Amino acid sequence: MTVSFELSDDLVGYGREIRDWSVEAVRPYARYADVHHAAPDHWRQIVETCPVAIGTHDRRQVKRQPAFAEGKWVRDLVVTESLTYGDHWISNVIGAGIGHLVVKLMGTPEQIDKWYRPIVDNGGQTAFGLTEPQFGSDTSMVETTATRDGDTWVLNGTKMYCTYGGQADYVVVFASTDKAAGPAAIRAFVVPKGTSGFHVAKFNEDKLGIRSWTTSELLFEDCAIPVENQLGWTGGDGDGPGPAPRTRSGRSGALGALAQNKPNISATGIAMAQASLDIATDLLQEQRQSFAPHRWSLVESDLENMNAALGRARLVNFRAQWLQDLQRANKTEASVAKAYGPPTCERVIRRCMQLLGPDGASTDLLLEKWYRDVKILDIFEGSGQVQRIIVGRAVFGGADRVA
Amino acid sequence: MFELDLSEEQIAVRDLSRDFATRVLAGAARDAETNRRVPDEVWRQVFETGLTAPASEDHGGGGIPDTLTHLVALEGLATGDPGIAIAAMWSGGSALLVGLCGTAAQQYAYLPRLASDRQGRGGVALYEGFGRAPSEYQTRIEHLGSGTWQVAGTKVAVPFAAEADPLVLVGTDPTTGELRAALIPPDAGGVAIGPRPEHGHLGLDAVPLHTVTFDLTIGPGQLLGGPGAAAGLLVGAVGRLRLSVAAAAIGCAARSVEYAAAYANERIAFGKPLAAFQGVSFLLADAAIQIEACRLDLWRAGVRVDAGPIGGLERAVSHAVNYAGSVAASVTRDAVQVLGGHGFMRDHPVERWYRAAAALSTIDFDPTYAAFAPAL
């Protein structure tokens, strides 16, 4: 096979159809979602107008998304950028979250049937509870505890910044079964919504951006769940307190789930930046006569260079998810993708506002909103600095000297 | 004489303004933003600094500082809140321009009132967008004959447009090609003030900003400095106003670095404070390096403003303003980055600085001073 960067016409057309719909149906509520920290009340009706099957987080998907020659993960990149091009509030009402991805990575076949398959087949939303008040990147610092009590695990602790945490069908909570045993004793537990002792301490944070996304603080107070809710549980004694018996520890499962989603994070940023760039380009074209000719030529080269930069960000995303589709190792490539796109997307949006002048940062346009929204993308699910540590390990031959 | 230290007086101004910023402005920042106006009590205290209406003692003020001192004061205030600092400075633009460029009659007509009205607002209609420097402004202030002057043009980011008394409009005299300014009273006809954005502004909500279109005739008494005004004075004063935006940006950036550094010293990850990781500490070290260069560039441009009309002043001002805008936007971004998820929450002020610095960077932007560069 020769190298080719050409997506199939089918996938390109599919993406365009979603993108056009997103502009028409989703974008008109972008400001509303920002101001009210929530999707519009009639979001279900909005989703139903989508020409392709995207499902919702709480409703069975009528038909599955079509398969494309490029594979699922590459398709999802196209879908993610297209859907969020209008505005990303749509993600919060259709997104499945990433908790179930941990189930898939760490669960037994029975657990996968119980908690992963229904989400994929029927729709549903899952959350991921790892970050705590005193740590983010250093996942060895988990303070939440899981104590074995007969046929249950009893969880105690606080989780922060859990996307969908306050509304998900279940949260995958990372907790230590034995603090003396260190990070190896961190296991993952499925905690269904409504479990006694599971409190939503704060449904949504007051944030710089992505305000309509549910970012919850969760409190676990003597929250008892059945032993079989521990991912990887096989019923043996090896599932008692202490280091995880399976080769895959809780932390590596958590980080594995994050790795799969990294390029999608970047794709969301590309959507925001491309939308800003397209809006700015149209407005600037209308104002062309107001620019001095020498300045206009620089405006044009800026616009071209910004488009080129976003194009490169797409390439590294595609590379990472193409490997994922082939089930080849892509840990480094996924980190490259997440480190590369988001900070440049920030710059593109900022530059577009600058080119438009003071009105570019006014709330009459959405660029200022996207400039606030985009900042989280280089922070959550592994900050740019953490991605550099991962890429650095590959550069330096796997030696783990950095952290 | 080569001298790179601030004077004792300037150092005192810097320290006082920083102290005031910490004591008064930092705590008022959220309120000013939420209510989209500086609280009256805070404005009264800012008034006491003289920044909202700089005027000479003859006119009842506390004196007009030299440009560098003015910039040092503004940088200090912006460490508390760039929004309130820039609101105060922009309001003071009326008194500043009248004091530096007005006729004696104009000074006596306006300054005693401006210097004593604790809740009064001024404002200058200066910027036009499209990367235009003052020498390219297309707003015309044109003599029609028999003592009548036509004022026509559109200005963006006009502060206090609806209440400034007077609003000072800066434009070009097409006869001479030089800058001119007009004093516009708040009730003047022919002034169309655009709506204030419904949901606020990215980061400058302490001050109302409007797009304003002017199409009116005025008499010679409303020409700043009269019909025979020396354009050179106005060029310098406009340079000072433009540099003030850079000073506010730098103050905001410098404070962001302090805040993020304090956080990085406290927050533990992987067994060490974040500051012990070069991936984190170098972000802030780079920030400090850029701020140092940026501030010196600003100071030099400020000193040149006071040296009188000299060649290259406008470009020197544009360089300083554009570099400061770019540095402050990038530094405040990195400060949020250092705080991680916490930086994204409104519980910490870095998100506000991120917004304010980006907004300031749009005010007087000209793409000719640096091309777009991707992060990597």
CSV table of N, CA, C and O in Angstrom, one decimal, chain A residues 31 35 133-138 141 161 205-211 287 290-291 294-295 298 302 306 312 339-340 343-344 346-348 350-351 353-355 357-359 361-364 368 371-372 375-376 378-379 383-385 388, chain B residues 30 130-132 136 156-157 197-202 211 267-271 277 279-280 283 326 329-330 333 336-337 340-342 344-347 351 354-355 358-359 361-363 365-368 370-376:
chain,number,residue,atom,x,y,z
A,31,ARG,N,-24.5,30.0,22.8
A,31,ARG,CA,-24.5,31.1,23.8
A,31,ARG,C,-25.4,30.7,25.0
A,31,ARG,O,-25.0,30.9,26.2
A,35,VAL,N,-24.2,30.6,28.9
A,35,VAL,CA,-24.8,31.5,29.9
A,35,VAL,C,-25.5,30.7,31.0
A,35,VAL,O,-25.5,31.0,32.2
A,133,PRO,N,-9.0,16.3,45.2
A,133,PRO,CA,-8.6,17.7,45.5
A,133,PRO,C,-7.1,17.9,45.5
A,133,PRO,O,-6.6,18.9,45.1
A,134,GLN,N,-6.4,16.9,46.0
A,134,GLN,CA,-4.9,17.2,46.2
A,134,GLN,C,-4.1,16.7,45.1
A,134,GLN,O,-2.9,16.8,45.1
A,135,PHE,N,-4.7,16.0,44.0
A,135,PHE,CA,-3.8,15.6,42.9
A,135,PHE,C,-4.6,15.6,41.6
A,135,PHE,O,-5.9,15.5,41.6
A,136,GLY,N,-3.9,15.7,40.6
A,136,GLY,CA,-4.4,15.5,39.2
A,136,GLY,C,-3.6,14.6,38.4
A,136,GLY,O,-3.9,13.4,38.3
A,137,SER,N,-2.4,15.1,38.0
A,137,SER,CA,-1.5,14.3,37.1
A,137,SER,C,-0.9,13.1,37.8
A,137,SER,O,-0.7,12.1,37.2
A,138,ASP,N,-0.6,13.3,39.1
A,138,ASP,CA,0.1,12.2,39.8
A,138,ASP,C,-1.0,11.2,40.4
A,138,ASP,O,-1.4,11.4,41.5
A,141,MET,N,-1.4,9.3,43.9
A,141,MET,CA,-1.7,9.9,45.2
A,141,MET,C,-3.2,9.7,45.6
A,141,MET,O,-3.7,10.4,46.4
A,161,TYR,N,-13.9,17.1,39.5
A,161,TYR,CA,-13.8,17.3,38.0
A,161,TYR,C,-14.2,16.1,37.2
A,161,TYR,O,-13.6,15.8,36.2
A,205,GLU,N,-19.1,22.6,38.4
A,205,GLU,CA,-18.2,23.7,38.8
A,205,GLU,C,-18.5,25.0,38.1
A,205,GLU,O,-19.1,25.0,37.0
A,206,ASP,N,-18.1,26.1,38.6
A,206,ASP,CA,-18.2,27.4,38.0
A,206,ASP,C,-16.8,27.6,37.2
A,206,ASP,O,-15.8,27.8,37.8
A,207,LYS,N,-16.9,27.4,35.9
A,207,LYS,CA,-15.7,27.3,35.1
A,207,LYS,C,-15.5,28.4,34.1
A,207,LYS,O,-16.4,29.1,33.7
A,208,LEU,N,-14.2,28.5,33.7
A,208,LEU,CA,-13.8,29.4,32.6
A,208,LEU,C,-14.6,29.1,31.3
A,208,LEU,O,-15.1,30.0,30.6
A,209,GLY,N,-14.7,27.8,31.0
A,209,GLY,CA,-15.4,27.5,29.7
A,209,GLY,C,-16.1,26.1,29.9
A,209,GLY,O,-16.3,25.6,31.0
A,210,ILE,N,-16.4,25.5,28.8
A,210,ILE,CA,-17.2,24.3,28.7
A,210,ILE,C,-18.2,24.2,29.8
A,210,ILE,O,-18.3,23.2,30.5
A,211,ARG,N,-18.9,25.3,30.0
A,211,ARG,CA,-19.8,25.5,31.2
A,211,ARG,C,-21.0,24.5,31.2
A,211,ARG,O,-21.6,24.2,32.2
A,287,GLN,N,-14.8,42.8,5.4
A,287,GLN,CA,-14.1,44.1,5.8
A,287,GLN,C,-12.9,44.4,5.0
A,287,GLN,O,-12.1,45.3,5.4
A,290,SER,N,-11.5,47.7,4.4
A,290,SER,CA,-11.1,48.6,5.5
A,290,SER,C,-9.6,48.4,5.9
A,290,SER,O,-9.1,49.1,6.7
A,291,PHE,N,-9.0,47.3,5.3
A,291,PHE,CA,-7.6,47.1,5.6
A,291,PHE,C,-6.7,47.7,4.6
A,291,PHE,O,-7.0,47.7,3.4
A,294,HIS,N,-1.2,46.4,2.3
A,294,HIS,CA,0.0,45.6,2.9
A,294,HIS,C,-0.5,44.8,4.1
A,294,HIS,O,0.0,43.7,4.3
A,295,ARG,N,-1.4,45.3,4.8
A,295,ARG,CA,-1.9,44.6,6.0
A,295,ARG,C,-2.8,43.4,5.6
A,295,ARG,O,-2.7,42.4,6.2
A,298,LEU,N,-1.0,40.3,4.9
A,298,LEU,CA,-0.6,39.6,6.1
A,298,LEU,C,-1.8,38.9,6.8
A,298,LEU,O,-1.6,37.8,7.3
A,302,ASP,N,-1.8,34.9,7.4
A,302,ASP,CA,-2.2,34.4,8.7
A,302,ASP,C,-3.3,33.3,8.6
A,302,ASP,O,-3.2,32.3,9.2
A,306,MET,N,-2.9,29.5,9.6
A,306,MET,CA,-3.8,28.9,10.7
A,306,MET,C,-4.5,27.6,10.2
A,306,MET,O,-4.5,26.6,10.9
A,312,ARG,N,-2.3,20.0,10.2
A,312,ARG,CA,-1.3,19.2,10.8
A,312,ARG,C,-1.8,18.5,12.1
A,312,ARG,O,-1.5,17.3,12.3
A,339,ALA,N,-0.9,16.5,22.7
A,339,ALA,CA,0.0,17.6,23.0
A,339,ALA,C,0.1,18.6,21.9
A,339,ALA,O,0.3,19.8,22.1
A,340,TYR,N,-0.1,18.1,20.7
A,340,TYR,CA,0.1,19.0,19.5
A,340,TYR,C,-1.0,20.0,19.2
A,340,TYR,O,-0.8,21.2,19.0
A,343,PRO,N,-2.9,23.4,22.2
A,343,PRO,CA,-2.3,24.7,22.4
A,343,PRO,C,-2.3,25.6,21.1
A,343,PRO,O,-2.4,26.8,21.2
A,344,THR,N,-2.2,24.9,20.0
A,344,THR,CA,-2.2,25.7,18.7
A,344,THR,C,-3.7,26.1,18.5
A,344,THR,O,-3.9,27.2,17.9
A,346,GLU,N,-5.8,27.0,20.7
A,346,GLU,CA,-5.9,28.3,21.5
A,346,GLU,C,-5.4,29.5,20.7
A,346,GLU,O,-6.0,30.5,20.7
A,347,ARG,N,-4.2,29.3,20.2
A,347,ARG,CA,-3.6,30.4,19.5
A,347,ARG,C,-4.4,30.8,18.3
A,347,ARG,O,-4.4,32.0,17.9
A,348,VAL,N,-4.9,29.9,17.6
A,348,VAL,CA,-5.7,30.2,16.4
A,348,VAL,C,-6.9,31.1,16.8
A,348,VAL,O,-7.2,32.1,16.2
A,350,ARG,N,-7.3,32.9,19.4
A,350,ARG,CA,-6.9,34.2,19.9
A,350,ARG,C,-6.5,35.1,18.7
A,350,ARG,O,-6.8,36.3,18.7
A,351,ARG,N,-5.8,34.5,17.8
A,351,ARG,CA,-5.3,35.3,16.6
A,351,ARG,C,-6.5,35.8,15.8
A,351,ARG,O,-6.6,36.9,15.3
A,353,MET,N,-9.5,36.5,17.0
A,353,MET,CA,-10.1,37.6,17.8
A,353,MET,C,-9.3,38.8,17.5
A,353,MET,O,-9.8,39.9,17.3
A,354,GLN,N,-7.9,38.7,17.5
A,354,GLN,CA,-7.1,39.9,17.3
A,354,GLN,C,-7.3,40.5,16.0
A,354,GLN,O,-7.4,41.7,15.8
A,355,LEU,N,-7.3,39.6,15.0
A,355,LEU,CA,-7.5,40.1,13.6
A,355,LEU,C,-8.8,40.9,13.4
A,355,LEU,O,-8.9,41.8,12.7
A,357,GLY,N,-10.1,42.6,15.8
A,357,GLY,CA,-10.1,43.8,16.6
A,357,GLY,C,-11.0,43.6,17.9
A,357,GLY,O,-11.4,42.5,18.2
A,358,PRO,N,-11.2,44.7,18.6
A,358,PRO,CA,-11.9,44.6,19.9
A,358,PRO,C,-13.2,43.8,19.8
A,358,PRO,O,-13.6,43.1,20.8
A,359,ASP,N,-13.9,44.0,18.7
A,359,ASP,CA,-15.2,43.3,18.6
A,359,ASP,C,-15.1,41.8,18.5
A,359,ASP,O,-16.0,41.1,18.7
A,361,ALA,N,-13.5,40.0,20.5
A,361,ALA,CA,-13.6,39.4,21.8
A,361,ALA,C,-15.0,39.7,22.5
A,361,ALA,O,-15.1,39.4,23.6
A,362,SER,N,-15.9,40.3,21.7
A,362,SER,CA,-17.2,40.6,22.3
A,362,SER,C,-18.0,39.3,22.3
A,362,SER,O,-17.9,38.4,21.5
A,363,THR,N,-19.0,39.3,23.2
A,363,THR,CA,-19.9,38.2,23.3
A,363,THR,C,-20.9,38.1,22.2
A,363,THR,O,-21.7,37.2,22.1
A,364,ASP,N,-20.9,39.1,21.3
A,364,ASP,CA,-21.7,39.1,20.1
A,364,ASP,C,-21.2,38.0,19.2
A,364,ASP,O,-22.0,37.5,18.3
A,368,GLU,N,-14.9,34.4,21.6
A,368,GLU,CA,-14.5,34.6,23.0
A,368,GLU,C,-14.9,33.4,23.8
A,368,GLU,O,-14.2,33.0,24.7
A,371,TYR,N,-12.6,30.6,23.0
A,371,TYR,CA,-11.3,30.8,23.6
A,371,TYR,C,-11.3,30.4,25.1
A,371,TYR,O,-10.3,29.9,25.6
A,372,ARG,N,-12.4,30.6,25.7
A,372,ARG,CA,-12.5,30.1,27.1
A,372,ARG,C,-12.7,28.6,27.2
A,372,ARG,O,-12.1,27.9,28.0
A,375,LYS,N,-9.4,26.1,26.5
A,375,LYS,CA,-8.2,26.0,27.4
A,375,LYS,C,-8.1,24.7,28.1
A,375,LYS,O,-7.1,24.2,28.5
A,376,ILE,N,-9.3,24.1,28.4
A,376,ILE,CA,-9.3,22.9,29.2
A,376,ILE,C,-8.7,21.7,28.5
A,376,ILE,O,-8.2,20.8,29.1
A,378,ASP,N,-6.0,21.3,26.9
A,378,ASP,CA,-4.6,21.0,27.1
A,378,ASP,C,-4.3,20.7,28.6
A,378,ASP,O,-3.2,20.6,29.0
A,379,ILE,N,-5.4,20.6,29.3
A,379,ILE,CA,-5.3,20.3,30.8
A,379,ILE,C,-5.8,18.9,31.1
A,379,ILE,O,-5.2,18.1,31.7
A,383,SER,N,-2.5,16.5,31.0
A,383,SER,CA,-2.1,17.9,30.5
A,383,SER,C,-1.0,17.7,29.5
A,383,SER,O,-0.4,16.7,29.3
A,384,GLY,N,-0.7,18.8,28.8
A,384,GLY,CA,0.4,18.9,27.8
A,384,GLY,C,1.7,18.4,28.4
A,384,GLY,O,2.5,17.8,27.8
A,385,GLN,N,1.9,18.8,29.7
A,385,GLN,CA,3.1,18.4,30.3
A,385,GLN,C,3.2,16.9,30.5
A,385,GLN,O,4.3,16.3,30.3
A,388,ARG,N,4.0,15.2,27.4
A,388,ARG,CA,5.5,15.3,27.0
A,388,ARG,C,6.3,14.3,27.8
A,388,ARG,O,7.3,13.8,27.3
B,30,ARG,N,-14.0,40.7,40.9
B,30,ARG,CA,-15.2,39.8,40.6
B,30,ARG,C,-16.5,40.7,40.5
B,30,ARG,O,-17.3,40.5,39.6
B,130,PHE,N,-8.8,47.1,12.4
B,130,PHE,CA,-8.2,46.9,11.1
B,130,PHE,C,-6.7,47.2,11.2
B,130,PHE,O,-6.1,47.4,10.2
B,131,GLY,N,-6.1,47.1,12.4
B,131,GLY,CA,-4.7,47.2,12.5
B,131,GLY,C,-4.2,48.7,12.3
B,131,GLY,O,-3.0,48.9,12.3
B,132,ARG,N,-5.1,49.6,12.3
B,132,ARG,CA,-4.7,51.0,12.0
B,132,ARG,C,-4.0,51.6,13.2
B,132,ARG,O,-4.4,51.5,14.3
B,136,GLU,N,-3.0,56.4,10.6
B,136,GLU,CA,-3.9,55.9,9.5
B,136,GLU,C,-5.4,56.0,9.9
B,136,GLU,O,-6.2,55.5,9.1
B,156,VAL,N,-14.0,52.0,17.6
B,156,VAL,CA,-14.3,50.8,18.3
B,156,VAL,C,-13.7,50.9,19.7
B,156,VAL,O,-12.8,51.7,20.0
B,157,ALA,N,-14.2,50.0,20.6
B,157,ALA,CA,-13.7,49.9,22.0
B,157,ALA,C,-13.7,51.3,22.6
B,157,ALA,O,-12.7,51.7,23.3
B,197,PRO,N,-22.4,44.6,24.2
B,197,PRO,CA,-22.7,43.2,24.1
B,197,PRO,C,-23.6,42.6,25.2
B,197,PRO,O,-23.3,42.9,26.4
B,198,GLU,N,-24.6,41.9,24.9
B,198,GLU,CA,-25.6,41.5,25.9
B,198,GLU,C,-25.0,40.7,27.0
B,198,GLU,O,-25.3,40.9,28.2
B,199,HIS,N,-24.0,39.8,26.7
B,199,HIS,CA,-23.6,38.9,27.7
B,199,HIS,C,-22.2,39.3,28.2
B,199,HIS,O,-21.5,38.4,28.8
B,200,GLY,N,-21.8,40.5,28.0
B,200,GLY,CA,-20.5,40.9,28.6
B,200,GLY,C,-19.4,40.8,27.5
B,200,GLY,O,-19.6,40.6,26.3
B,201,HIS,N,-18.2,40.9,28.0
B,201,HIS,CA,-17.0,40.9,27.2
B,201,HIS,C,-16.1,39.8,27.7
B,201,HIS,O,-16.1,39.5,28.9
B,202,LEU,N,-15.3,39.3,26.9
B,202,LEU,CA,-14.3,38.2,27.3
B,202,LEU,C,-13.6,38.5,28.6
B,202,LEU,O,-13.6,37.7,29.5
B,211,THR,N,-19.0,50.4,20.1
B,211,THR,CA,-18.6,51.0,18.8
B,211,THR,C,-19.4,52.2,18.6
B,211,THR,O,-20.7,52.2,18.9
B,267,ARG,N,2.0,23.0,45.6
B,267,ARG,CA,1.3,21.8,45.1
B,267,ARG,C,2.3,20.7,44.9
B,267,ARG,O,3.3,20.8,44.1
B,268,ILE,N,2.0,19.5,45.4
B,268,ILE,CA,2.9,18.4,45.3
B,268,ILE,C,2.4,17.4,44.3
B,268,ILE,O,1.2,17.1,44.2
B,269,ALA,N,3.2,16.9,43.4
B,269,ALA,CA,2.9,15.9,42.5
B,269,ALA,C,4.2,15.0,42.3
B,269,ALA,O,5.3,15.6,42.3
B,270,PHE,N,4.0,13.8,42.2
B,270,PHE,CA,5.2,12.8,42.1
B,270,PHE,C,6.2,13.1,43.1
B,270,PHE,O,7.5,13.0,42.9
B,271,GLY,N,5.8,13.4,44.4
B,271,GLY,CA,6.7,13.5,45.5
B,271,GLY,C,7.4,14.8,45.6
B,271,GLY,O,8.2,15.0,46.5
B,277,PHE,N,9.6,20.6,38.8
B,277,PHE,CA,9.6,20.0,37.5
B,277,PHE,C,9.9,21.1,36.4
B,277,PHE,O,9.2,22.1,36.4
B,279,GLY,N,9.4,21.1,33.3
B,279,GLY,CA,8.3,21.3,32.4
B,279,GLY,C,7.3,22.3,32.9
B,279,GLY,O,6.6,23.0,32.1
B,280,VAL,N,7.2,22.5,34.2
B,280,VAL,CA,6.4,23.5,34.8
B,280,VAL,C,7.2,24.8,35.0
B,280,VAL,O,6.7,25.9,34.6
B,283,LEU,N,8.0,27.1,32.1
B,283,LEU,CA,6.9,27.9,31.6
B,283,LEU,C,6.9,29.3,32.3
B,283,LEU,O,6.8,30.3,31.6
B,326,SER,N,0.8,40.2,23.1
B,326,SER,CA,1.1,38.8,22.8
B,326,SER,C,1.7,38.1,24.0
B,326,SER,O,1.3,36.9,24.3
B,329,ALA,N,-1.0,37.6,26.8
B,329,ALA,CA,-1.9,36.5,26.5
B,329,ALA,C,-1.3,35.1,26.7
B,329,ALA,O,-1.9,34.2,27.2
B,330,SER,N,0.0,35.0,26.3
B,330,SER,CA,0.6,33.7,26.3
B,330,SER,C,1.0,33.4,27.8
B,330,SER,O,0.9,32.2,28.2
B,333,ARG,N,-2.0,32.4,29.8
B,333,ARG,CA,-2.4,31.1,29.4
B,333,ARG,C,-1.5,30.1,30.1
B,333,ARG,O,-2.0,29.0,30.6
B,336,VAL,N,-2.6,29.6,33.8
B,336,VAL,CA,-3.7,28.7,33.9
B,336,VAL,C,-3.2,27.2,33.8
B,336,VAL,O,-3.6,26.4,34.6
B,337,GLN,N,-2.3,27.0,32.9
B,337,GLN,CA,-1.8,25.7,32.6
B,337,GLN,C,-1.1,25.1,33.9
B,337,GLN,O,-1.3,24.0,34.2
B,340,GLY,N,-3.4,23.9,36.3
B,340,GLY,CA,-4.2,22.7,35.8
B,340,GLY,C,-5.7,22.9,35.9
B,340,GLY,O,-6.2,24.0,35.7
B,341,GLY,N,-6.4,21.8,36.3
B,341,GLY,CA,-7.8,21.9,36.4
B,341,GLY,C,-8.3,23.0,37.3
B,341,GLY,O,-9.3,23.7,37.1
B,342,HIS,N,-7.5,23.3,38.4
B,342,HIS,CA,-7.9,24.3,39.3
B,342,HIS,C,-7.8,25.7,38.6
B,342,HIS,O,-8.6,26.6,38.9
B,344,PHE,N,-8.7,26.4,35.7
B,344,PHE,CA,-9.9,26.5,34.8
B,344,PHE,C,-11.1,26.9,35.6
B,344,PHE,O,-12.2,27.2,35.1
B,345,MET,N,-11.0,26.8,37.0
B,345,MET,CA,-12.2,27.2,37.8
B,345,MET,C,-12.2,28.6,38.2
B,345,MET,O,-11.1,29.2,38.4
B,346,ARG,N,-13.3,29.2,38.4
B,346,ARG,CA,-13.4,30.6,38.7
B,346,ARG,C,-13.0,30.9,40.2
B,346,ARG,O,-13.0,32.0,40.6
B,347,ASP,N,-12.7,29.8,40.9
B,347,ASP,CA,-12.3,29.9,42.3
B,347,ASP,C,-10.9,30.6,42.4
B,347,ASP,O,-10.5,31.2,43.4
B,351,GLU,N,-8.0,32.5,35.7
B,351,GLU,CA,-8.9,32.4,34.5
B,351,GLU,C,-9.3,33.8,34.1
B,351,GLU,O,-9.5,34.1,32.9
B,354,TYR,N,-6.5,35.4,32.3
B,354,TYR,CA,-6.4,34.8,30.9
B,354,TYR,C,-7.4,35.5,30.0
B,354,TYR,O,-7.0,35.8,28.8
B,355,ARG,N,-8.6,35.8,30.5
B,355,ARG,CA,-9.5,36.4,29.6
B,355,ARG,C,-9.1,37.9,29.4
B,355,ARG,O,-9.2,38.4,28.3
B,358,ALA,N,-6.2,38.4,27.0
B,358,ALA,CA,-6.5,38.1,25.6
B,358,ALA,C,-7.4,39.3,25.0
B,358,ALA,O,-7.2,39.7,23.9
B,359,ALA,N,-8.3,39.8,25.9
B,359,ALA,CA,-9.1,40.9,25.4
B,359,ALA,C,-8.2,42.1,25.2
B,359,ALA,O,-8.4,42.8,24.2
B,361,SER,N,-5.3,42.2,24.3
B,361,SER,CA,-4.4,42.0,23.1
B,361,SER,C,-5.2,42.3,21.8
B,361,SER,O,-4.6,42.3,20.7
B,362,THR,N,-6.5,42.4,21.8
B,362,THR,CA,-7.3,42.7,20.6
B,362,THR,C,-7.5,44.2,20.4
B,362,THR,O,-7.9,44.6,19.3
B,363,ILE,N,-7.2,45.0,21.4
B,363,ILE,CA,-7.6,46.4,21.4
B,363,ILE,C,-6.8,47.2,20.3
B,363,ILE,O,-7.4,48.0,19.5
B,365,PHE,N,-4.3,45.8,18.0
B,365,PHE,CA,-3.5,44.8,17.4
B,365,PHE,C,-3.2,45.1,15.9
B,365,PHE,O,-4.1,45.7,15.2
B,366,ASP,N,-2.0,44.9,15.5
B,366,ASP,CA,-1.7,45.1,14.1
B,366,ASP,C,-0.9,43.8,13.6
B,366,ASP,O,0.2,43.6,14.2
B,367,PRO,N,-1.4,43.1,12.6
B,367,PRO,CA,-0.7,41.8,12.3
B,367,PRO,C,0.6,42.0,11.6
B,367,PRO,O,1.4,41.1,11.5
B,368,THR,N,1.0,43.3,11.3
B,368,THR,CA,2.3,43.5,10.7
B,368,THR,C,3.4,43.3,11.7
B,368,THR,O,4.6,43.2,11.3
B,370,ALA,N,3.9,40.9,14.1
B,370,ALA,CA,4.3,39.5,14.2
B,370,ALA,C,3.3,38.6,13.5
B,370,ALA,O,2.1,38.8,13.7
B,371,ALA,N,3.8,37.6,12.8
B,371,ALA,CA,2.9,36.7,12.1
B,371,ALA,C,2.4,35.6,13.1
B,371,ALA,O,2.9,35.4,14.1
B,372,PHE,N,1.3,35.0,12.7
B,372,PHE,CA,0.8,33.9,13.5
B,372,PHE,C,1.8,32.8,13.6
B,372,PHE,O,2.5,32.5,12.6
B,373,ALA,N,2.0,32.3,14.8
B,373,ALA,CA,2.9,31.2,15.0
B,373,ALA,C,2.2,30.1,15.8
B,373,ALA,O,1.6,30.3,16.8
B,374,PRO,N,2.2,28.8,15.3
B,374,PRO,CA,1.6,27.7,16.0
B,374,PRO,C,2.4,27.5,17.3
B,374,PRO,O,3.5,27.9,17.4
B,375,ALA,N,1.7,26.8,18.3
B,375,ALA,CA,2.4,26.6,19.6
B,375,ALA,C,3.6,25.7,19.4
B,375,ALA,O,4.6,25.8,20.0
B,376,LEU,N,3.5,24.7,18.5
B,376,LEU,CA,4.5,23.7,18.2
B,376,LEU,C,4.7,23.5,16.7
B,376,LEU,O,3.8,23.8,16.0
